[in-house]
């Protein structure tokens, strides 16, 4: 009979792992193995203090309450001054756009949280899809509402669907969320631009808009919204409008 060193506590994560020389091997939590089976002979287990136990906590280094000793994320990660940008492709396009911002991968948590202060001063988002970025197809621009200083938003030819609310982006001047006829999956059904008094250009072609209210966008110069499902469009108060497509 042989003596094997290892963890003998069934509650431990590494219960049943035996030290053979300088490495550990598992015998399926069974300390008594038939002579000649695998690398083990029948023997006696001796606990060597190597047991590892499950430690719940925050496992994402991004957060202030990160626990380096945690082995299981318990959902406790928190940041009181953070906002979330959930679409990973949207986040990556922001990171790639070094011309217009200085965001880097480590600014974001694994789930897309970022300190709100890091978004201050960003005036332009250029996230149009193209032949070089097809693998980064954005499905939602949720989180754009936290860019308080945003003036330009370009995200055409992506896969954005549903409703888009831009009412918090009060400094917007130029918005392009159009698709390309027959080639992209842009399927925006509604966009809220109420109160955007500085908005001059709004491009929404090739979507699925059911209605479009631009009554408070008196600064509009260009409005492109053909190839949607609009039954009517009132532009009677837009005295600066020179282009309507």
Coordinates of N, CA, C and O in Angstrom, one line a residue, residues 19 48 76 104 145 171 173 242-243:
X19 N -0.7 14.3 -5.6 CA 0.6 14.8 -6.1 C 1.5 13.7 -6.4 O 1.8 12.8 -5.6
X48 N -2.4 17.3 2.4 CA -1.2 18.0 2.5 C -1.4 19.5 2.6 O -0.5 20.3 2.4
X76 N -21.5 40.8 -7.8 CA -21.4 41.9 -6.9 C -20.6 43.1 -7.5 O -20.5 44.1 -6.8
X104 N -9.8 53.1 -24.6 CA -9.0 51.9 -24.8 C -9.8 50.7 -24.2 O -10.7 50.9 -23.4
X145 N -26.7 57.6 -25.3 CA -27.3 58.7 -24.5 C -26.4 59.3 -23.5 O -26.7 60.4 -22.9
X171 N -26.7 68.2 -28.0 CA -25.8 69.0 -28.8 C -25.6 68.4 -30.3 O -24.8 68.9 -31.0
X173 N -25.7 67.7 -34.0 CA -25.8 68.5 -35.3 C -26.0 67.6 -36.5 O -26.8 67.9 -37.4
X242 N -33.4 72.7 -46.8 CA -33.1 72.9 -48.2 C -33.1 71.6 -49.0 O -33.3 71.6 -50.2
X243 N -32.9 70.5 -48.3 CA -32.8 69.2 -49.0 C -33.7 68.2 -48.2 O -33.6 68.0 -47.0

